Amino acid sequence: MKKFVLLFIYVFLMLPVFAQTNFQELSLEKALEKAKGEGKMVFIDCYTSWCGPCKIMAKEILLLKEVGDFLNERFVCVKYDMEKGEGPELGKRFNVNVYPTFLIIEQDGSIRHRFIGNTKEKVFIKRVKEGLDENTALKPLATKYNAGNREKDLLFQYAKNLIDLKDPSASNVVKDLFNVTTDKEKTSEEYWF
């Protein structure tokens, strides 16, 4: 009995060390309400049951303490199977057709940032941080671009984001980028994306 109690105490004390992303079972509407109340945004993991990279992300990245601590502090986290329940509707609403897709949603329900794919821990956190930064998140970049801003740095970052998402509108942004870059810049490694 003494060993059982000691084991229980050990497990109880070690749980915080193994923190993970706190995905809550909420509809998007409820997640947005909760995010407003907590002064956060919503982070969505869009996955399918058959997706190999989705399973890798769930088992190897989203369970990590560093990732969980980072996401839980800033977001109300939810995940949806894109083929069940609310998933198909959200897939259409947010144009999700590649898995896994990760969305950062503003409190008003609009997409602030999105990225796709299977990635390593440090890269994953970097990509989420990009979604929080006004100079790298999709929504602020798109807003500036649509308002006529054609600064080289903005075009560079916006084009990289759109290409990463395999968005067909990337070609227009790349054309604009090439109009403001020198031939030397166009052939530099930085522009190989």
mmCIF file of N, CA and C in Angstrom, residues 44-48 50-58 62 80 82 96-103 114-119 124 127 165:
data_model
loop_
_atom_site.group_PDB
_atom_site.id
_atom_site.type_symbol
_atom_site.label_atom_id
_atom_site.label_comp_id
_atom_site.label_asym_id
_atom_site.label_seq_id
_atom_site.Cartn_x
_atom_site.Cartn_y
_atom_site.Cartn_z
ATOM 1 N N ILE A 44 -6.781 26.362 -34.163
ATOM 2 C CA ILE A 44 -7.492 25.179 -34.651
ATOM 3 C C ILE A 44 -6.531 24.235 -35.360
ATOM 4 N N ASP A 45 -6.585 22.979 -34.954
ATOM 5 C CA ASP A 45 -5.880 21.898 -35.639
ATOM 6 C C ASP A 45 -6.912 21.220 -36.533
ATOM 7 N N CYS A 46 -6.771 21.367 -37.841
ATOM 8 C CA CYS A 46 -7.677 20.748 -38.814
ATOM 9 C C CYS A 46 -7.010 19.460 -39.306
ATOM 10 N N TYR A 47 -7.606 18.332 -38.997
ATOM 11 C CA TYR A 47 -6.993 17.042 -39.292
ATOM 12 C C TYR A 47 -8.036 16.082 -39.868
ATOM 13 N N THR A 48 -7.559 14.925 -40.303
ATOM 14 C CA THR A 48 -8.447 13.821 -40.666
ATOM 15 C C THR A 48 -7.905 12.560 -40.000
ATOM 16 N N TRP A 50 -7.303 9.691 -41.296
ATOM 17 C CA TRP A 50 -6.422 8.906 -42.152
ATOM 18 C C TRP A 50 -5.091 9.594 -42.470
ATOM 19 N N CYS A 51 -4.910 10.813 -42.007
ATOM 20 C CA CYS A 51 -3.752 11.638 -42.373
ATOM 21 C C CYS A 51 -2.525 11.285 -41.532
ATOM 22 N N GLY A 52 -1.489 10.753 -42.174
ATOM 23 C CA GLY A 52 -0.254 10.386 -41.482
ATOM 24 C C GLY A 52 0.437 11.562 -40.806
ATOM 25 N N PRO A 53 0.683 12.668 -41.525
ATOM 26 C CA PRO A 53 1.313 13.822 -40.873
ATOM 27 C C PRO A 53 0.481 14.373 -39.700
ATOM 28 N N CYS A 54 -0.844 14.268 -39.790
ATOM 29 C CA CYS A 54 -1.698 14.707 -38.681
ATOM 30 C C CYS A 54 -1.411 13.871 -37.439
ATOM 31 N N LYS A 55 -1.264 12.574 -37.638
ATOM 32 C CA LYS A 55 -0.992 11.667 -36.509
ATOM 33 C C LYS A 55 0.374 11.949 -35.907
ATOM 34 N N ILE A 56 1.346 12.245 -36.749
ATOM 35 C CA ILE A 56 2.683 12.574 -36.250
ATOM 36 C C ILE A 56 2.627 13.848 -35.420
ATOM 37 N N MET A 57 1.936 14.866 -35.925
ATOM 38 C CA MET A 57 1.814 16.124 -35.174
ATOM 39 C C MET A 57 1.141 15.884 -33.831
ATOM 40 N N ALA A 58 0.079 15.094 -33.815
ATOM 41 C CA ALA A 58 -0.664 14.830 -32.576
ATOM 42 C C ALA A 58 0.176 14.079 -31.558
ATOM 43 N N LEU A 62 2.364 18.162 -30.702
ATOM 44 C CA LEU A 62 1.341 18.823 -29.886
ATOM 45 C C LEU A 62 1.302 18.316 -28.449
ATOM 46 N N TYR A 80 -10.548 19.766 -34.987
ATOM 47 C CA TYR A 80 -11.721 19.223 -35.663
ATOM 48 C C TYR A 80 -11.287 18.240 -36.741
ATOM 49 N N MET A 82 -11.913 17.027 -40.092
ATOM 50 C CA MET A 82 -12.523 17.742 -41.218
ATOM 51 C C MET A 82 -13.541 16.912 -41.982
ATOM 52 N N VAL A 96 -10.075 24.842 -46.161
ATOM 53 C CA VAL A 96 -9.085 23.861 -45.717
ATOM 54 C C VAL A 96 -9.222 22.617 -46.587
ATOM 55 N N ASN A 97 -8.151 22.297 -47.322
ATOM 56 C CA ASN A 97 -8.182 21.107 -48.161
ATOM 57 C C ASN A 97 -6.858 20.348 -48.141
ATOM 58 N N VAL A 98 -5.958 20.725 -47.240
ATOM 59 C CA VAL A 98 -4.682 20.052 -47.043
ATOM 60 C C VAL A 98 -4.566 19.790 -45.543
ATOM 61 N N TYR A 99 -4.042 18.613 -45.187
ATOM 62 C CA TYR A 99 -3.999 18.242 -43.771
ATOM 63 C C TYR A 99 -2.594 17.843 -43.353
ATOM 64 N N PRO A 100 -2.195 18.228 -42.152
ATOM 65 C CA PRO A 100 -2.929 19.090 -41.233
ATOM 66 C C PRO A 100 -2.792 20.553 -41.636
ATOM 67 N N THR A 101 -3.838 21.307 -41.385
ATOM 68 C CA THR A 101 -3.806 22.759 -41.516
ATOM 69 C C THR A 101 -4.032 23.318 -40.122
ATOM 70 N N PHE A 102 -3.251 24.317 -39.782
ATOM 71 C CA PHE A 102 -3.374 24.967 -38.484
ATOM 72 C C PHE A 102 -3.840 26.403 -38.717
ATOM 73 N N LEU A 103 -4.876 26.795 -37.991
ATOM 74 C CA LEU A 103 -5.467 28.118 -38.153
ATOM 75 C C LEU A 103 -5.365 28.906 -36.863
ATOM 76 N N ARG A 114 -2.560 31.065 -41.123
ATOM 77 C CA ARG A 114 -2.715 29.635 -41.372
ATOM 78 C C ARG A 114 -1.391 29.089 -41.858
ATOM 79 N N PHE A 115 -1.158 27.852 -41.545
ATOM 80 C CA PHE A 115 -0.012 27.154 -42.110
ATOM 81 C C PHE A 115 -0.346 25.682 -42.154
ATOM 82 N N ILE A 116 0.379 24.971 -43.008
ATOM 83 C CA ILE A 116 0.066 23.564 -43.240
ATOM 84 C C ILE A 116 1.286 22.710 -42.953
ATOM 85 N N GLY A 117 1.042 21.420 -42.812
ATOM 86 C CA GLY A 117 2.109 20.460 -42.827
ATOM 87 C C GLY A 117 2.587 19.946 -41.496
ATOM 88 N N ASN A 118 3.462 19.000 -41.617
ATOM 89 C CA ASN A 118 4.106 18.334 -40.500
ATOM 90 C C ASN A 118 5.450 19.004 -40.303
ATOM 91 N N THR A 119 5.769 19.376 -39.088
ATOM 92 C CA THR A 119 6.991 20.119 -38.848
ATOM 93 C C THR A 119 7.596 19.747 -37.507
ATOM 94 N N PHE A 124 7.550 24.573 -35.623
ATOM 95 C CA PHE A 124 6.125 24.736 -35.346
ATOM 96 C C PHE A 124 5.876 25.986 -34.512
ATOM 97 N N ARG A 127 6.372 29.099 -36.522
ATOM 98 C CA ARG A 127 5.276 29.370 -37.453
ATOM 99 C C ARG A 127 4.057 29.940 -36.725
ATOM 100 N N LEU A 165 1.330 27.865 -48.570
ATOM 101 C CA LEU A 165 -0.052 27.381 -48.510
ATOM 102 C C LEU A 165 -0.548 26.831 -49.846
#
